[in-house]
Backbone as JSON, one array per atom type, in Angstrom:
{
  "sequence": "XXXXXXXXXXXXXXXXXXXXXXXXXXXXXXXXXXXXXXXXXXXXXXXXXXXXXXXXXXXXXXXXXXXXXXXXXXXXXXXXXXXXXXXXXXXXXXXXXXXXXXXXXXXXXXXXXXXXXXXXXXXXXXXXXXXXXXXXXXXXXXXXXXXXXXXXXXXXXXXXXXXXXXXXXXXXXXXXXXXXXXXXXXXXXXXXXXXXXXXXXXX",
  "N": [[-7.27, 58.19, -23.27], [-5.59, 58.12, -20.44], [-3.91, 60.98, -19.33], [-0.1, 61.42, -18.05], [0.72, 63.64, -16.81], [-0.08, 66.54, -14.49], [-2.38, 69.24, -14.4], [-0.73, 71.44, -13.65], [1.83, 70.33, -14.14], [2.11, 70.39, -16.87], [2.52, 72.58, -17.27], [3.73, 75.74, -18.77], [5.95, 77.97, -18.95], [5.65, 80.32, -20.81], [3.25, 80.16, -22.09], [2.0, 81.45, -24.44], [0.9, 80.55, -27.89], [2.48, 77.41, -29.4], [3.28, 77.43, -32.22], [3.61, 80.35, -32.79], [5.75, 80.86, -31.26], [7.92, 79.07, -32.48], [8.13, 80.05, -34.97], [9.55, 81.87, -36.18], [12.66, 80.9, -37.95], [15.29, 78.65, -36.48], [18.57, 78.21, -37.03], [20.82, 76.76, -35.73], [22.66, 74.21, -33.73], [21.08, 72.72, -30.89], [22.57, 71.1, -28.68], [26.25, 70.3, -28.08], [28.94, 69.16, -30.32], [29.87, 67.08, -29.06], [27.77, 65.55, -28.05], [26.18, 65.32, -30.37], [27.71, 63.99, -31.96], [27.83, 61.91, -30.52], [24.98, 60.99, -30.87], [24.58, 60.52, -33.23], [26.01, 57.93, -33.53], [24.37, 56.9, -31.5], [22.15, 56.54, -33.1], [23.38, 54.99, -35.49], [23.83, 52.71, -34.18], [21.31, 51.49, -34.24], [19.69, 51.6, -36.58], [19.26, 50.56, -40.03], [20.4, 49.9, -43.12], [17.78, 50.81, -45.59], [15.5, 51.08, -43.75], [12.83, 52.63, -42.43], [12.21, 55.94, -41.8], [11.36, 57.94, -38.92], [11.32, 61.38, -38.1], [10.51, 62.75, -35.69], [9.48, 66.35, -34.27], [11.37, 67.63, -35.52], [14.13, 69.39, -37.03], [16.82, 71.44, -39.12], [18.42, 69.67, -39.4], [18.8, 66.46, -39.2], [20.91, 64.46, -37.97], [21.32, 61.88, -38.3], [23.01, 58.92, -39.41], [25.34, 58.14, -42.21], [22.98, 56.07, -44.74], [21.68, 53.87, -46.82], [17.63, 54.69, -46.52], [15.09, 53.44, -46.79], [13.13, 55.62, -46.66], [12.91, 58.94, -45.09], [10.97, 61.12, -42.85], [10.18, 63.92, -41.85], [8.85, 65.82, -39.56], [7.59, 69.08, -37.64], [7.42, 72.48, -36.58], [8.63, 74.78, -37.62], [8.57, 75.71, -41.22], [10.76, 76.27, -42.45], [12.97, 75.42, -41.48], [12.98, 72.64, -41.82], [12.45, 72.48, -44.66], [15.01, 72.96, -45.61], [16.6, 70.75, -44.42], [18.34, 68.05, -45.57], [17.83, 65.41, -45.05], [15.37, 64.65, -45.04], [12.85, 63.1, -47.17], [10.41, 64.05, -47.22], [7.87, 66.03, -44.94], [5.93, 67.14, -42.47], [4.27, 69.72, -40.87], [3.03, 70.1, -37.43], [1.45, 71.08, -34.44], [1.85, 69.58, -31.82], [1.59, 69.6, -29.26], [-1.62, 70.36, -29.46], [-3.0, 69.04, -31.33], [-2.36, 65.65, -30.93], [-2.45, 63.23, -33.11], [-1.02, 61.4, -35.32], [-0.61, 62.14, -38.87], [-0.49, 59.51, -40.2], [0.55, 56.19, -41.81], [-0.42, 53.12, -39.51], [2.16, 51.15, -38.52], [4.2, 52.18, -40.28], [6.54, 52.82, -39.71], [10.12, 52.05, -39.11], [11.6, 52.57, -37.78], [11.78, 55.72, -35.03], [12.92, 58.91, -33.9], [13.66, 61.08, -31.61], [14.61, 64.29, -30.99], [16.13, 66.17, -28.24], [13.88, 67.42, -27.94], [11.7, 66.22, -26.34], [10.73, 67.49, -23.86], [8.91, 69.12, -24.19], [6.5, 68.15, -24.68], [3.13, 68.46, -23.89], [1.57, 66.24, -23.53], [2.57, 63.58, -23.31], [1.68, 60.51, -22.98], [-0.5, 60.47, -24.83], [1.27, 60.93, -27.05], [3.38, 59.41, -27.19], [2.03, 56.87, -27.67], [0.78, 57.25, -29.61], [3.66, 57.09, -31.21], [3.87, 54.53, -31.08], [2.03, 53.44, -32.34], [2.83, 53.99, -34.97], [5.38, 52.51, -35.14], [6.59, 49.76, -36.9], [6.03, 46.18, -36.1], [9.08, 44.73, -34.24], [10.3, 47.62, -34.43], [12.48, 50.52, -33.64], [12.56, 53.44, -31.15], [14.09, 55.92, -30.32], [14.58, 58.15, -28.09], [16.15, 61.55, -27.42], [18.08, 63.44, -24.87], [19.32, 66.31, -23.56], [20.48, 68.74, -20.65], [19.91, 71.07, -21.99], [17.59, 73.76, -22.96], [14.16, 75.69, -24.06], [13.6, 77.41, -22.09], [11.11, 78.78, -21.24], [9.27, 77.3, -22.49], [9.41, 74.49, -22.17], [7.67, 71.8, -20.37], [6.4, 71.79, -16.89], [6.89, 69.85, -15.15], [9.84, 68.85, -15.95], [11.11, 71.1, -16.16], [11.6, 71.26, -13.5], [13.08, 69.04, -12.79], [15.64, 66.74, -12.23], [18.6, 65.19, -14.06], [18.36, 62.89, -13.87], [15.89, 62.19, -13.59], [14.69, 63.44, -15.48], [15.19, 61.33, -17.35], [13.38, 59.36, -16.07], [11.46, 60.37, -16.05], [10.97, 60.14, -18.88], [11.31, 57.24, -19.62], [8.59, 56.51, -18.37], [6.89, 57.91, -19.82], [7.29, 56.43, -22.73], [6.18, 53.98, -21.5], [3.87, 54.53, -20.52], [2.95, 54.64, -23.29], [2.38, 52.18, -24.12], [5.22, 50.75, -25.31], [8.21, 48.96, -24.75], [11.02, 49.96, -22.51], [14.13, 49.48, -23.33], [16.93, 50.13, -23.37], [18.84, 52.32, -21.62], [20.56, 55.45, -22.49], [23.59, 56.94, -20.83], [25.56, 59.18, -21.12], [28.67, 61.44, -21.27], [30.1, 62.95, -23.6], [31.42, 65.43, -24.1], [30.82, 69.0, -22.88], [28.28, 68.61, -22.89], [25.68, 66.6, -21.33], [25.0, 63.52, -22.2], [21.65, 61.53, -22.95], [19.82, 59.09, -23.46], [16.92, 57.2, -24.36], [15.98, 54.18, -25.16], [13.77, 52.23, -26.63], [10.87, 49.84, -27.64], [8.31, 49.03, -29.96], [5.57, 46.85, -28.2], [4.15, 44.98, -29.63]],
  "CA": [[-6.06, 57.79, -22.53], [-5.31, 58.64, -19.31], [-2.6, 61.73, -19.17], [0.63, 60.94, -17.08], [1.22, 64.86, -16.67], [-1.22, 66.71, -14.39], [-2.03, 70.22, -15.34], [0.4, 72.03, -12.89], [3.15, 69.4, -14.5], [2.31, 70.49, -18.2], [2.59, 73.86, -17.77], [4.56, 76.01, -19.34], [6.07, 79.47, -18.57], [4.96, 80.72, -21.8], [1.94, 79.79, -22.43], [1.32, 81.32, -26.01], [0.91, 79.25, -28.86], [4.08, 77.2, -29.72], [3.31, 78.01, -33.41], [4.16, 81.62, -32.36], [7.34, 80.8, -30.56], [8.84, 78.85, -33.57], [7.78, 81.05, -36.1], [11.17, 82.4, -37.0], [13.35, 79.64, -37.88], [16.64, 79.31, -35.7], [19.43, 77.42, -38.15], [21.42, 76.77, -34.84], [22.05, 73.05, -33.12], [20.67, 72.85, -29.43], [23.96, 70.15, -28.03], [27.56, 70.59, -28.53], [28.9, 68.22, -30.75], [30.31, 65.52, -28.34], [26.53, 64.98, -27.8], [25.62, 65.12, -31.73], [28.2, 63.27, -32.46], [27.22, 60.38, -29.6], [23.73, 60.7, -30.8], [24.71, 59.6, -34.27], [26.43, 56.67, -33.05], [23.56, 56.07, -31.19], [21.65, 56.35, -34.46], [23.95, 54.33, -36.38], [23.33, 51.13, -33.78], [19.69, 50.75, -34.03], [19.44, 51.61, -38.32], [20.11, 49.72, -40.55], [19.82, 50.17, -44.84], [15.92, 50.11, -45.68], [14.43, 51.53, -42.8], [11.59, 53.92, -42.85], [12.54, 56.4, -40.34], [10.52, 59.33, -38.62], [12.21, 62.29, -37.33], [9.55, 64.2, -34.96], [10.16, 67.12, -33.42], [12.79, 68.0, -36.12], [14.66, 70.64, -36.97], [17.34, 72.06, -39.77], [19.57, 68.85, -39.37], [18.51, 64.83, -38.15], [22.2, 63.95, -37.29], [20.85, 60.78, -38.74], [24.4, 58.5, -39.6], [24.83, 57.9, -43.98], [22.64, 55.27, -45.2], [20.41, 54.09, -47.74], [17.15, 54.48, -45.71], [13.83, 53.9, -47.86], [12.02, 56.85, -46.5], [12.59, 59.56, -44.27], [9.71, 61.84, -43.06], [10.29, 64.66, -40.56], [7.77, 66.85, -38.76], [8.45, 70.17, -36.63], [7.03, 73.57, -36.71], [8.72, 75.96, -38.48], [8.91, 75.0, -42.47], [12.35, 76.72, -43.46], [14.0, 74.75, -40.91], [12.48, 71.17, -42.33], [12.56, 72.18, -45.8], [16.33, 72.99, -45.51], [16.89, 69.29, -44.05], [18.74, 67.16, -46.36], [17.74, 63.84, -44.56], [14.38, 64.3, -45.26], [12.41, 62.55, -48.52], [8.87, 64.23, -46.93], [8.21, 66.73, -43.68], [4.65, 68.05, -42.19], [3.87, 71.11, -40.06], [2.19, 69.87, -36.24], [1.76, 71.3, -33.23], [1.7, 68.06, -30.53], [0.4, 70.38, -28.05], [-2.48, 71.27, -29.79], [-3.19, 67.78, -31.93], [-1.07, 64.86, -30.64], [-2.68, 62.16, -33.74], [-0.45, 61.72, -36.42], [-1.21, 61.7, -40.1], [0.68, 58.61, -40.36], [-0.27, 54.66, -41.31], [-0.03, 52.0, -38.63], [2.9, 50.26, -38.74], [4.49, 52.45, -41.21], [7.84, 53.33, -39.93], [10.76, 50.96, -38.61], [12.49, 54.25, -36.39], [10.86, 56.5, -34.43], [13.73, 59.17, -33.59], [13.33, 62.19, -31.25], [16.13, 64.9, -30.88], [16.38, 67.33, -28.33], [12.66, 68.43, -27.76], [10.47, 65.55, -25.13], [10.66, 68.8, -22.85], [8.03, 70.38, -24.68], [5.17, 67.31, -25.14], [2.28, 68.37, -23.07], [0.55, 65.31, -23.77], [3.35, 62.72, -24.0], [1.16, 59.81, -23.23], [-0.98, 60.19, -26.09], [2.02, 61.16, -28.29], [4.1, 57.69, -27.47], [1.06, 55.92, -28.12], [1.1, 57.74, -31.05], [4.69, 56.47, -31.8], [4.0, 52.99, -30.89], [1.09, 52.94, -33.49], [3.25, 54.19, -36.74], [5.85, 51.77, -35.52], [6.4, 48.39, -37.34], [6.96, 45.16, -35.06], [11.04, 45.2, -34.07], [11.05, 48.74, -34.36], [12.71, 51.0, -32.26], [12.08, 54.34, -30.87], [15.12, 56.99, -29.52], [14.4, 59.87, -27.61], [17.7, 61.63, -26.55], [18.12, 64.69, -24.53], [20.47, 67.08, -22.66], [20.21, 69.86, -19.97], [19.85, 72.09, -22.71], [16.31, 73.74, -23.22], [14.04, 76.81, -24.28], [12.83, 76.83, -20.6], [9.51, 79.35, -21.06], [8.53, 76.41, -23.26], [9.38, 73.3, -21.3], [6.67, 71.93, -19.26], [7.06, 72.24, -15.25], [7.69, 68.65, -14.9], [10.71, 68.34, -16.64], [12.05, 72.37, -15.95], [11.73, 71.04, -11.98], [13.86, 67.51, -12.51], [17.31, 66.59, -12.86], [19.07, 64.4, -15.59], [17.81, 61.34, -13.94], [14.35, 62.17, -13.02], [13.72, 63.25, -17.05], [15.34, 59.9, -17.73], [12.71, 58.76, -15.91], [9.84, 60.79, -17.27], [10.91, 59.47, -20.33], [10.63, 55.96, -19.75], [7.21, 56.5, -18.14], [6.06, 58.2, -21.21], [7.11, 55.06, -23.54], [5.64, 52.54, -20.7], [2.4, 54.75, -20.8], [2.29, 54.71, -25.0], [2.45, 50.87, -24.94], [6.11, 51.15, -25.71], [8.8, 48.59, -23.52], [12.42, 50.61, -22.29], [15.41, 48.23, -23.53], [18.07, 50.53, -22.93], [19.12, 54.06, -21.17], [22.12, 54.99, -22.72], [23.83, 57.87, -20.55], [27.28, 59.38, -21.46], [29.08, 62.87, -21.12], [31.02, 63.17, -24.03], [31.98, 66.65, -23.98], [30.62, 69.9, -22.21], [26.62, 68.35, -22.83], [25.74, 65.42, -21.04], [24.06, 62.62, -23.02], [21.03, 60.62, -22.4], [18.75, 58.41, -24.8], [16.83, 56.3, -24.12], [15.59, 53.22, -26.56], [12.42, 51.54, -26.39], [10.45, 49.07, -28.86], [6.81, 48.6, -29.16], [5.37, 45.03, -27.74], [2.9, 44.35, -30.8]],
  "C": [[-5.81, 58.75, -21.38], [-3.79, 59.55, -18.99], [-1.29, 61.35, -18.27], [0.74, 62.46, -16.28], [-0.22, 65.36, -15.89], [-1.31, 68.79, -15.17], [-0.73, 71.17, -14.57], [2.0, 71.68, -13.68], [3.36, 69.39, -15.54], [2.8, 71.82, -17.91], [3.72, 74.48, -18.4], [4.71, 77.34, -18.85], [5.51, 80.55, -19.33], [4.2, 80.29, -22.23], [1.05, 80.49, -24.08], [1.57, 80.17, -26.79], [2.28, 78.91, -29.17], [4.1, 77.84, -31.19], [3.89, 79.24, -33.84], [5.47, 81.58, -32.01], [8.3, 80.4, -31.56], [8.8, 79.36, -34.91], [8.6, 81.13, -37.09], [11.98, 81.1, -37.0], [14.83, 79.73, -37.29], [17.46, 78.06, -36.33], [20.83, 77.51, -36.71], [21.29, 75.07, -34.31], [21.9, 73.25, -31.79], [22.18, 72.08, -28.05], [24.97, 70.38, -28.68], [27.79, 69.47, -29.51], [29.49, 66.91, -30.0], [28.84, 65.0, -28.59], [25.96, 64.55, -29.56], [26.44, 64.19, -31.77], [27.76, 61.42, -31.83], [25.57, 59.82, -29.91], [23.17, 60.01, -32.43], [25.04, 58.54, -34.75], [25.57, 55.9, -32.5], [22.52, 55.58, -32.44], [21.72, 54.94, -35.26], [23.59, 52.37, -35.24], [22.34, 50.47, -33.52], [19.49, 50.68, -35.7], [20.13, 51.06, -38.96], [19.23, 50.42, -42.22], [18.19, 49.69, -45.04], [14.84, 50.54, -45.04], [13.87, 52.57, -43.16], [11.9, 54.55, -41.61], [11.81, 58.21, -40.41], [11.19, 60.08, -37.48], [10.96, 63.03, -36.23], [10.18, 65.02, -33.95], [11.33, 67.75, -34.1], [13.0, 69.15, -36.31], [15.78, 70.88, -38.86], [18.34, 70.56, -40.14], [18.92, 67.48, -38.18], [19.42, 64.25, -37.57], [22.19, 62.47, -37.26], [22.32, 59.85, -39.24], [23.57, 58.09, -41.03], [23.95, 56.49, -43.52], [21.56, 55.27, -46.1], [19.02, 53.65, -47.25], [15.89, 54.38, -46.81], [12.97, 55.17, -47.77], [12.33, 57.41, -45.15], [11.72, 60.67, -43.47], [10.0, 62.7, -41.76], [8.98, 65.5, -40.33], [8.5, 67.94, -37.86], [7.11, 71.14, -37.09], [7.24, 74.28, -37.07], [9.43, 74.96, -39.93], [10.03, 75.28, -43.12], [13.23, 75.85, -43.21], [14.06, 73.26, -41.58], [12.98, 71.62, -44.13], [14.43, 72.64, -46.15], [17.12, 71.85, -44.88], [17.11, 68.63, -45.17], [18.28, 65.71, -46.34], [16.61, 63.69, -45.06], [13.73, 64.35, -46.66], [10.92, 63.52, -48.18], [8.66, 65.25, -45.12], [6.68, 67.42, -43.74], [5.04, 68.6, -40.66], [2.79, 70.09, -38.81], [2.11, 70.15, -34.91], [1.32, 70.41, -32.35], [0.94, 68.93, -29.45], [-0.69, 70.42, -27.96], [-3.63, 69.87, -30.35], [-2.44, 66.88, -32.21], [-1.75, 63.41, -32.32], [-1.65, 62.61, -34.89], [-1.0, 61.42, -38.08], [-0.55, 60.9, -40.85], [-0.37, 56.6, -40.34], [0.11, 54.06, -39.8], [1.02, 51.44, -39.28], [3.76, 50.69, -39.73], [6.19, 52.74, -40.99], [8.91, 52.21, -38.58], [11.74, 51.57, -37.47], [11.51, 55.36, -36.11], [12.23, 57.44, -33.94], [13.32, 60.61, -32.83], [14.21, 62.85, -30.67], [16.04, 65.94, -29.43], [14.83, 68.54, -27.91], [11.56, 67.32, -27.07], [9.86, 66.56, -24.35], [9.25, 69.15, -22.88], [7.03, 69.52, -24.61], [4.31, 67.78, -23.42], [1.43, 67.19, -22.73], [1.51, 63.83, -24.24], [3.04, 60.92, -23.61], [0.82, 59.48, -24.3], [-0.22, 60.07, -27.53], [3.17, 59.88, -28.26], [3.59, 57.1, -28.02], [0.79, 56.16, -29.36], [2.56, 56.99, -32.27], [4.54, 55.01, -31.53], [2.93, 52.52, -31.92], [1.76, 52.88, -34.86], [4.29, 53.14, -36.5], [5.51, 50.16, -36.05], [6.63, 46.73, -36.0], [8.17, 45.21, -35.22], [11.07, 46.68, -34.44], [11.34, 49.69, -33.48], [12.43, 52.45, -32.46], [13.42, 54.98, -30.23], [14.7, 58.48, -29.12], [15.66, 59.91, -26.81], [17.78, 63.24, -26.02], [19.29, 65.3, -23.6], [20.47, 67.54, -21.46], [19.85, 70.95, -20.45], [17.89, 72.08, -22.69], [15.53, 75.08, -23.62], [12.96, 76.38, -22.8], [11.59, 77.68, -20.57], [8.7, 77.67, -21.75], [8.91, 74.94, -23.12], [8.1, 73.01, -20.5], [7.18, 71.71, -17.47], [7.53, 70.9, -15.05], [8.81, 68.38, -15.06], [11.55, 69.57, -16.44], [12.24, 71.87, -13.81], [12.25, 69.47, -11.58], [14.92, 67.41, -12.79], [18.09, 65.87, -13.71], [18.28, 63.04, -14.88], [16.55, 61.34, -13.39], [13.79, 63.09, -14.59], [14.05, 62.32, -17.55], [13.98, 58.82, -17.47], [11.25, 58.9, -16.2], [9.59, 60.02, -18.35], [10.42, 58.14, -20.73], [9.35, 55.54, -19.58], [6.58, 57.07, -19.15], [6.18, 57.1, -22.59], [6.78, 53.89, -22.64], [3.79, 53.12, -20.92], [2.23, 55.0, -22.2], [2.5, 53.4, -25.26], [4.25, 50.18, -25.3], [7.23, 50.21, -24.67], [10.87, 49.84, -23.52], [13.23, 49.36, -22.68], [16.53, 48.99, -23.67], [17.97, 52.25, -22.37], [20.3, 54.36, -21.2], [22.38, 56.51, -22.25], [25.37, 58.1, -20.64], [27.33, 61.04, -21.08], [30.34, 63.29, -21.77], [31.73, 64.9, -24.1], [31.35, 67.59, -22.67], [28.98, 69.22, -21.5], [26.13, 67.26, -22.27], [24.35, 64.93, -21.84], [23.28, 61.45, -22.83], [19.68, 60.32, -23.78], [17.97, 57.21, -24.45], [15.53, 55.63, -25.3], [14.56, 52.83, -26.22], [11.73, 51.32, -27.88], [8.8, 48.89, -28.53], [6.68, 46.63, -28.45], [4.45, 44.52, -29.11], [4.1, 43.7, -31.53]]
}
């Protein structure tokens, strides 16, 4: 697959291993809560009871709204933070940077949810296409993000754009994983301004 990012546009300021960087686990949320709170609302209007839902990119807390979900499965990089997640039934260790395939069926999950960390995908072609394979037909996909960021470990594309030119990264990274945009939901409930945007596979 043909990268969208060139290498200038992955880079990163820090360039050691991410594995290194998240090491230590930081039990902190990244958005104020206007934004958590808007991002659980956004949550709550794509899930429904039943769904199989995949957190990537997670952290200490999915901000996931109650329900009875059949299976939730997070991923991240540091294991204190995941295994101290309540939401999650199941959680593996991956650095996307490093090895974007997931160890995941086809068609296996009915949410695709991403919090807070697009910034960081060096390779976010291959890693949509990635999410457009584990999803099921009708399922949807949320990536939602801020201004907030750990900026050595952003790539340059996205540390050199403004809220509506990573809006638009974004969509180009679920148009290049197969993936169609069906909404860009932008708000500014409190201090954090809030942007998500939805997208479903076509299969």
């Amino acid at each position: 697959m043909t990268e969208l990012l060139s290498d200038s546009e992955r880079a990163k300021l820090d360039a050691g291993p991410d594995e290194t960087f998240y090491d230590s686990p930081r039990f902190v949320t990244h958005a104020d809560s206007g934004f958590l709170n808007r991002l659980t609302d956004t949550y709550a209007s794509v899930l429904s009871d039943g769904d199989r839902v995949f957190d990537v990119m997670s952290s200490w807390i999915s901000h996931l709204p109650p329900g009875e979900y059949e299976r939730v499965v997070g991923h991240g990089l540091n294991a204190a933070e995941l295994e101290d997640n309540d939401a999650l039934d199941e959680w593996f260790l991956q650095d996307l940077n490093h090895e974007q395939t997931l160890p995941l069926e086809d068609e296996s999950f009915d949410a695709v949810v991403c919090a807070l960390s697009v910034q960081y995908l060096q390779y976010p072609a291959t890693v949509f296409a990635e999410f457009d394979r584990v999803l099921a037909p009708g399922g949807v996909l949320v990536v939602s993000f801020t201004n907030r960021m750990f900026p050595t470990k952003a790539v340059s594309a996205w540390r050199n754009a403004d809220m509506n030119g990573r809006a638009d990264l974004v969509e180009s990274y679920c148009e290049a994983g197969g993936l169609s945009v069906t909404d860009v939901v932008r708000d500014r409930p409190e201090r954090d301004p809030f942007v998500a945007v939805v997208a479903q596979p076509l299969h």
